[in-house]
XYZ file of N, CA and C in Angstrom:
549
model
N 154.363 98.791 56.410
C 154.776 97.494 56.768
C 154.726 96.128 55.609
N 156.166 96.078 56.129
C 156.228 94.976 54.311
C 156.335 93.519 55.286
N 155.363 92.953 54.272
C 155.146 91.223 53.575
C 155.493 91.035 53.198
N 156.543 89.656 53.196
C 156.937 88.977 51.628
C 156.195 88.688 51.211
N 156.278 88.642 49.793
C 155.746 88.658 48.420
C 154.786 86.932 48.680
N 155.404 86.467 49.017
C 155.656 85.070 48.338
C 156.380 84.138 48.086
N 156.208 82.230 48.331
C 157.328 81.830 49.084
C 156.670 80.167 48.248
N 157.675 79.443 47.730
C 156.784 78.934 47.246
C 157.813 77.255 47.826
N 156.891 76.131 47.931
C 156.458 75.160 49.551
C 157.158 74.161 47.832
N 157.122 73.387 47.465
C 157.659 72.675 46.175
C 158.944 72.375 45.668
N 160.139 74.088 46.254
C 161.786 73.317 46.020
C 161.971 72.420 46.583
N 161.877 72.290 47.683
C 162.247 71.476 48.720
C 161.389 70.797 49.008
N 162.502 69.242 49.958
C 161.878 68.760 49.774
C 160.908 68.551 51.762
N 159.644 67.780 51.411
C 159.250 68.163 52.536
C 159.930 67.084 53.700
N 159.818 67.486 55.750
C 160.497 66.402 56.058
C 159.006 65.227 56.358
N 159.667 63.827 56.396
C 158.776 62.838 56.843
C 158.876 62.440 57.461
N 157.852 62.852 58.141
C 157.537 63.156 59.395
C 155.820 62.112 60.380
N 156.423 60.172 60.842
C 155.120 60.584 61.322
C 153.875 60.609 61.729
N 152.390 60.509 61.711
C 151.641 60.719 62.294
C 151.206 59.790 63.222
N 150.601 59.041 63.901
C 149.871 59.023 64.526
C 149.134 57.744 64.438
N 148.575 58.206 63.330
C 148.076 56.101 62.641
C 149.279 55.479 61.834
N 150.357 55.838 62.118
C 151.883 55.797 61.479
C 152.454 54.779 62.805
N 151.863 54.892 64.038
C 152.487 54.349 65.060
C 151.458 53.583 64.878
N 149.874 54.169 65.557
C 149.419 53.037 66.101
C 148.825 51.771 64.898
N 149.491 51.560 63.572
C 149.583 50.308 63.183
C 151.098 49.695 62.848
N 151.616 50.361 63.602
C 152.964 49.281 64.125
C 152.764 48.653 65.715
N 151.656 49.708 66.494
C 152.068 48.726 67.822
C 150.621 47.499 67.201
N 150.148 47.869 66.624
C 148.452 46.868 66.240
C 150.065 45.813 65.102
N 150.962 45.901 64.614
C 151.815 44.906 64.575
C 152.185 44.277 66.157
N 152.465 44.211 67.273
C 152.496 44.041 68.337
C 151.829 42.200 69.044
N 150.601 42.632 68.528
C 149.605 41.398 69.179
C 150.303 40.783 67.948
N 151.606 40.262 66.920
C 151.414 38.717 66.140
C 152.157 37.793 67.572
N 152.392 38.516 68.282
C 153.316 37.490 69.247
C 152.394 36.436 69.601
N 151.285 37.595 70.031
C 149.972 37.133 71.674
C 149.446 35.645 71.136
N 149.029 36.353 69.122
C 147.772 35.657 69.113
C 148.773 34.302 68.508
N 149.940 34.084 67.952
C 150.543 33.165 67.726
C 151.419 32.080 68.721
N 151.354 31.964 69.960
C 151.737 31.465 71.501
C 149.750 30.927 71.905
N 148.917 30.894 71.363
C 147.803 30.586 70.956
C 147.653 29.451 69.924
N 148.445 29.339 69.413
C 148.746 28.112 68.329
C 148.645 26.428 68.741
N 148.110 25.820 68.466
C 147.603 24.035 68.742
C 149.460 23.481 69.061
N 149.230 22.917 69.545
C 151.013 22.297 69.333
C 151.278 20.563 68.841
N 149.912 20.867 67.693
C 149.935 20.084 66.820
C 149.985 19.997 65.489
N 150.510 22.344 65.562
C 151.497 23.174 63.955
C 152.232 23.596 64.107
N 153.016 22.681 65.564
C 154.312 23.410 65.930
C 155.372 22.272 64.944
N 156.252 22.362 64.796
C 156.771 21.500 63.679
C 157.485 19.763 64.580
N 157.990 18.746 64.281
C 157.814 17.446 65.116
C 159.203 17.506 65.386
N 159.470 17.349 67.063
C 161.193 17.298 67.122
C 161.119 15.799 68.332
N 162.298 15.934 68.327
C 162.965 14.664 68.857
C 162.797 14.274 70.956
N 163.141 14.588 72.008
C 162.879 14.643 72.814
C 163.998 15.692 73.389
N 164.513 16.442 72.781
C 166.257 16.596 73.238
C 165.564 18.147 73.149
N 165.654 18.410 71.670
C 164.652 20.063 71.203
C 163.075 19.699 71.919
N 162.526 19.233 72.568
C 161.110 19.453 72.552
C 161.547 21.114 73.362
N 162.480 21.078 74.527
C 162.764 22.639 75.754
C 163.035 23.684 74.600
N 163.373 23.885 73.156
C 163.976 25.102 72.677
C 162.190 24.916 71.643
N 161.708 24.284 71.678
C 160.105 25.078 70.548
C 159.364 25.155 71.601
N 159.538 24.541 72.703
C 157.992 25.564 73.503
C 158.335 26.869 72.871
N 159.225 27.766 71.894
C 158.572 29.244 72.477
C 159.138 29.144 71.091
N 158.653 28.247 70.135
C 159.346 27.676 68.018
C 157.442 29.942 68.311
N 156.333 29.491 69.059
C 155.336 29.593 68.616
C 155.674 31.747 69.088
N 156.491 32.252 69.223
C 156.270 33.489 69.869
C 157.577 34.543 69.351
N 158.704 32.654 68.820
C 159.337 32.868 67.687
C 158.761 33.260 66.307
N 158.072 32.470 65.657
C 157.299 32.362 64.893
C 156.229 33.369 64.768
N 155.671 34.693 65.875
C 154.933 36.279 66.292
C 156.434 36.915 65.436
N 157.679 36.867 66.622
C 158.103 38.025 65.943
C 158.770 38.227 64.601
N 158.514 37.200 64.757
C 158.821 37.564 62.622
C 158.053 38.026 62.199
N 156.430 37.593 62.603
C 155.575 38.055 61.689
C 155.116 39.278 62.216
N 155.856 39.199 63.770
C 154.988 41.551 63.835
C 157.122 42.130 62.778
N 157.957 41.924 63.145
C 159.446 42.697 62.452
C 157.821 42.760 60.866
N 158.398 40.776 60.080
C 158.123 41.311 58.779
C 156.502 42.589 58.453
N 155.377 42.942 59.542
C 154.445 43.614 59.106
C 155.046 44.020 59.413
N 155.319 44.942 60.194
C 155.845 46.776 60.499
C 156.817 47.116 59.501
N 157.646 46.059 58.436
C 158.095 46.448 57.035
C 157.244 46.749 56.471
N 155.887 46.200 56.637
C 155.485 46.695 55.382
C 154.778 47.589 55.180
N 153.809 47.847 57.194
C 153.936 49.266 56.725
C 154.899 50.775 56.844
N 156.302 50.505 57.310
C 157.093 51.399 57.455
C 157.589 51.557 55.298
N 156.756 50.154 54.970
C 157.613 51.166 53.030
C 156.021 51.180 53.128
N 155.200 51.144 52.958
C 153.824 52.091 53.030
C 153.669 53.514 53.206
N 155.142 53.628 54.304
C 154.687 54.969 54.655
C 156.063 55.460 54.538
N 156.851 55.395 53.534
C 157.016 55.980 52.381
C 157.780 56.097 51.133
N 156.535 55.273 50.727
C 155.326 55.606 49.427
C 154.400 56.270 49.375
N 153.994 56.632 50.574
C 152.590 57.728 50.710
C 153.509 59.084 51.116
N 154.962 59.665 51.676
C 155.880 59.962 51.958
C 155.526 60.784 50.450
N 156.818 59.485 49.926
C 157.146 59.861 48.084
C 155.983 60.595 47.130
N 154.879 60.797 47.779
C 153.866 61.238 46.948
C 154.052 61.713 47.105
N 154.178 63.035 48.468
C 153.824 64.163 49.298
C 154.489 65.221 48.118
N 155.884 65.154 47.395
C 156.974 65.510 46.873
C 156.333 65.822 45.231
N 155.333 65.427 45.469
C 154.990 65.894 43.682
C 153.624 66.835 43.719
N 153.426 67.676 45.387
C 152.422 68.276 45.337
C 153.324 70.065 44.870
N 153.559 70.813 44.371
C 154.318 72.221 44.285
C 153.165 73.246 44.708
N 152.878 73.629 46.834
C 152.083 74.556 47.273
C 153.215 75.896 47.131
N 152.009 77.905 45.675
C 152.416 78.560 46.435
C 152.263 79.616 47.577
N 152.873 79.838 48.528
C 151.899 80.618 49.152
C 151.553 82.348 49.422
N 151.014 82.650 49.379
C 151.137 84.507 49.173
C 150.175 85.237 50.528
N 150.632 86.382 50.960
C 150.542 86.936 51.838
C 149.907 88.371 50.879
N 148.561 88.224 51.386
C 148.224 89.870 51.136
C 147.491 90.879 52.112
N 147.766 92.150 52.498
C 147.881 92.396 53.015
C 148.541 94.561 52.053
N 147.537 94.961 53.057
C 148.151 97.171 53.138
C 149.903 96.612 53.289
N 150.754 98.352 52.497
C 151.629 98.149 52.746
C 151.637 99.059 53.824
N 150.269 99.590 54.047
C 150.435 100.266 56.142
C 149.249 100.420 56.633
N 149.833 99.575 57.371
C 147.562 99.813 58.765
C 147.958 100.276 59.136
N 146.013 99.685 59.647
C 145.958 101.179 60.152
C 145.600 101.108 61.710
N 146.001 102.329 62.641
C 146.721 101.887 63.763
C 145.310 101.656 64.646
N 144.675 100.708 65.741
C 143.253 101.203 66.118
C 141.294 100.597 65.957
N 141.991 99.869 64.620
C 140.902 98.597 64.345
C 141.794 96.863 63.754
N 141.580 96.319 63.891
C 140.925 95.084 62.476
C 141.513 95.348 61.141
N 142.264 94.555 61.162
C 143.080 94.463 59.743
C 143.392 93.142 59.215
N 142.163 93.591 58.013
C 141.871 91.700 57.245
C 143.411 90.675 56.404
N 144.124 90.481 57.074
C 145.659 89.774 55.568
C 145.589 88.216 55.587
N 145.004 88.686 54.715
C 144.709 86.929 53.163
C 146.169 85.994 52.843
N 145.717 84.925 52.960
C 146.706 83.908 52.053
C 146.334 83.765 51.516
N 146.942 83.363 50.171
C 146.387 83.239 49.414
C 147.510 81.400 49.107
N 146.349 80.585 48.330
C 147.641 78.979 48.379
C 146.848 78.639 47.773
N 148.685 78.153 46.682
C 148.289 78.011 44.734
C 148.617 76.675 45.222
N 147.875 75.244 44.120
C 148.237 74.206 44.202
C 148.767 73.217 43.126
N 149.538 73.128 43.215
C 149.379 72.487 41.699
C 150.708 71.109 41.947
N 150.371 70.425 40.858
C 151.316 69.133 40.505
C 151.543 67.647 40.022
N 151.245 66.942 39.718
C 151.732 66.154 39.002
C 150.677 64.324 39.639
N 149.879 65.020 39.447
C 149.458 63.457 40.842
C 147.245 63.624 40.458
N 146.775 62.259 40.307
C 145.456 62.810 40.333
C 145.315 63.633 40.734
N 143.599 64.098 39.790
C 142.593 65.313 40.415
C 142.491 64.693 41.363
N 141.589 63.570 42.329
C 141.105 63.260 42.552
C 141.025 63.026 44.198
N 142.398 62.958 43.974
C 143.406 62.436 44.750
C 143.502 64.148 46.455
N 143.286 64.177 47.400
C 143.295 65.303 48.705
C 144.093 65.449 49.112
N 144.601 65.695 50.205
C 145.797 66.709 51.061
C 145.734 67.617 51.980
N 145.810 67.105 52.889
C 145.466 67.362 54.056
C 146.313 68.626 54.081
N 146.293 69.970 54.113
C 147.422 71.222 54.335
C 146.709 71.928 55.777
N 147.602 72.066 56.324
C 147.812 73.019 58.054
C 149.167 74.174 58.021
N 147.842 75.622 57.699
C 149.488 76.658 57.151
C 148.928 77.512 58.270
N 150.031 77.586 58.292
C 150.933 78.789 59.688
C 151.442 79.751 59.999
N 151.172 81.094 59.376
C 151.633 82.489 59.284
C 151.859 83.014 60.975
N 153.130 83.600 61.031
C 153.978 84.004 62.207
C 153.932 85.371 62.170
N 152.998 85.513 62.466
C 153.482 87.613 62.386
C 153.946 88.265 63.544
N 153.976 89.586 64.085
C 155.209 90.554 64.445
C 154.344 89.803 65.892
N 155.566 90.136 67.186
C 155.258 89.435 68.259
C 154.337 90.805 68.666
N 154.551 92.046 68.324
C 153.683 93.660 68.347
C 152.273 93.509 67.798
N 151.800 92.786 66.201
C 150.786 92.663 66.443
C 149.383 91.449 67.717
N 148.616 92.289 67.717
C 147.866 91.098 68.271
C 146.430 90.914 67.723
N 146.177 89.671 67.979
C 145.312 89.289 67.032
C 144.464 87.829 66.983
N 144.029 87.791 65.985
C 143.510 86.164 66.109
C 145.272 84.915 65.267
N 145.325 84.037 66.239
C 146.493 82.710 66.058
C 145.802 82.714 64.404
N 146.814 82.707 63.383
C 146.704 82.654 62.238
C 146.468 81.069 62.263
N 145.815 80.258 62.523
C 147.111 79.093 62.250
C 144.988 77.666 61.161
N 145.088 77.634 60.115
C 144.758 76.773 59.620
C 144.627 75.291 58.682
N 143.475 75.001 59.056
C 143.430 73.952 58.365
C 142.877 72.639 57.953
N 142.992 72.902 55.702
C 142.129 72.457 54.853
C 142.262 71.690 54.333
N 141.265 71.135 54.440
C 141.605 69.685 52.755
C 141.682 70.523 51.072
N 143.428 69.800 50.670
C 143.187 71.037 49.340
C 143.054 69.581 47.869
N 142.332 70.503 47.064
C 142.594 69.440 46.100
C 143.974 70.156 44.619
N 144.695 68.776 43.758
C 145.080 69.778 43.373
C 145.074 70.228 41.927
N 146.077 71.878 42.385
C 145.185 72.713 40.794
C 143.947 73.321 41.330
N 144.363 73.699 41.970
C 142.956 74.609 43.659
C 144.132 75.533 43.546
N 143.006 76.537 44.105
C 143.246 77.752 45.016
C 142.338 77.683 46.529
N 142.873 78.514 47.201
C 142.131 78.737 48.059
C 142.494 80.533 49.200
N 141.616 81.109 50.174
C 142.743 81.993 50.047
C 141.567 82.328 51.731
N 142.264 82.211 51.975
C 142.103 82.443 53.484
C 142.119 84.070 54.476
N 141.343 84.097 55.467
C 141.681 85.319 55.865
C 141.775 84.822 57.402
N 142.383 85.898 58.117
C 142.501 86.299 59.550
C 142.361 87.682 59.243
N 142.940 88.232 61.297
C 143.244 89.314 61.696
C 143.923 90.030 62.646
N 144.900 91.285 62.116
C 145.763 91.420 63.249
C 144.633 92.888 63.996
N 145.962 94.113 64.620
C 145.647 94.277 65.279
C 146.608 95.491 65.530
N 147.147 95.997 65.145
C 148.921 96.805 64.827
C 147.960 97.953 66.171
N 148.845 97.584 68.157
C 149.086 98.688 69.129
C 149.918 100.190 68.467
N 150.818 100.608 67.791
C 150.915 101.599 67.401
C 152.385 101.262 66.006
N 152.189 102.536 65.779
C 152.918 102.745 64.371
C 154.335 102.214 64.531
N 155.288 102.067 63.614
C 156.391 101.662 62.781
C 156.196 99.957 62.157
N 157.133 99.796 61.911
C 157.793 99.243 60.486
C 158.306 97.581 61.036
N 156.874 96.285 60.923
C 157.088 95.288 61.592
C 157.655 94.647 61.242
N 158.879 93.273 61.208
C 158.759 92.434 60.260
C 158.077 90.786 60.466
N 157.872 90.305 59.659
C 157.139 89.403 59.101
C 158.266 87.517 59.562
N 157.834 87.592 60.604
C 158.693 86.117 61.039
C 158.531 85.396 59.811
N 157.711 84.988 59.215
C 157.271 83.767 58.306
C 155.874 83.368 58.485
N 156.113 81.662 58.124
C 154.891 80.662 57.718
C 156.105 79.494 57.798
N 155.149 78.297 57.593
C 155.181 77.330 57.856
C 153.726 76.240 57.498
N 154.011 75.834 56.876
C 153.227 74.097 56.170
C 153.493 73.275 56.476
N 152.791 72.170 56.442
C 152.630 70.372 57.021
C 151.214 70.289 56.181
N 151.712 69.030 54.828
C 151.662 67.839 54.309
C 151.049 67.212 55.041
N 150.163 66.162 54.977
C 149.772 65.152 55.667
C 149.177 63.999 54.140
N 149.962 62.714 53.829
C 149.585 62.749 52.641
C 148.437 62.142 52.560
N 148.398 61.645 51.655
C 146.474 61.118 51.142
C 146.554 59.681 52.525
N 146.941 58.715 53.092
C 146.522 58.397 53.386
C 147.174 57.997 54.774
N 147.605 59.604 55.087
C 147.726 59.761 56.691
C 148.781 58.340 57.421
N 149.914 58.278 56.718
C 150.784 58.101 57.626
C 152.158 58.270 57.927
N 152.052 59.442 56.925
C 153.175 60.602 56.695
C 153.118 62.112 56.180
């Protein structure tokens, strides 16, 4: 059984994927047009009789403009939060025996080494997926951990090979959630 030795995730830029929190904050901006419709008419711009009909939609227009500005700020915060993820460098190693025993659970260890140029107090949420060969049975290896910079983690799961043979490990997946949870 051959397992790839190591893979370094800090070389490539992670893909930006908005989170549920991001979409929730964007939807929260939809409240602004509703709230501006409750503005008292004393706050409306003064107009003569001809433009009074067009001023009827003034609060809604103000609310839409405020909603657009609010959503731009949330989008900008999400991109800034995403840019901070790029400063993290993760190295993931899979460690297992070169030959797995048939008929028993075999331990597989994932070692995660975290480096980066971020403040030491900042932590990030890491989700790891190890894709095992389809022939092996056992646990579904997926982990979610909170990690700090300049630390190492070791995660353990077991596989059960039903027969002899050479199996190819398909790969690994890593998902990083930014510290603000927007990307």
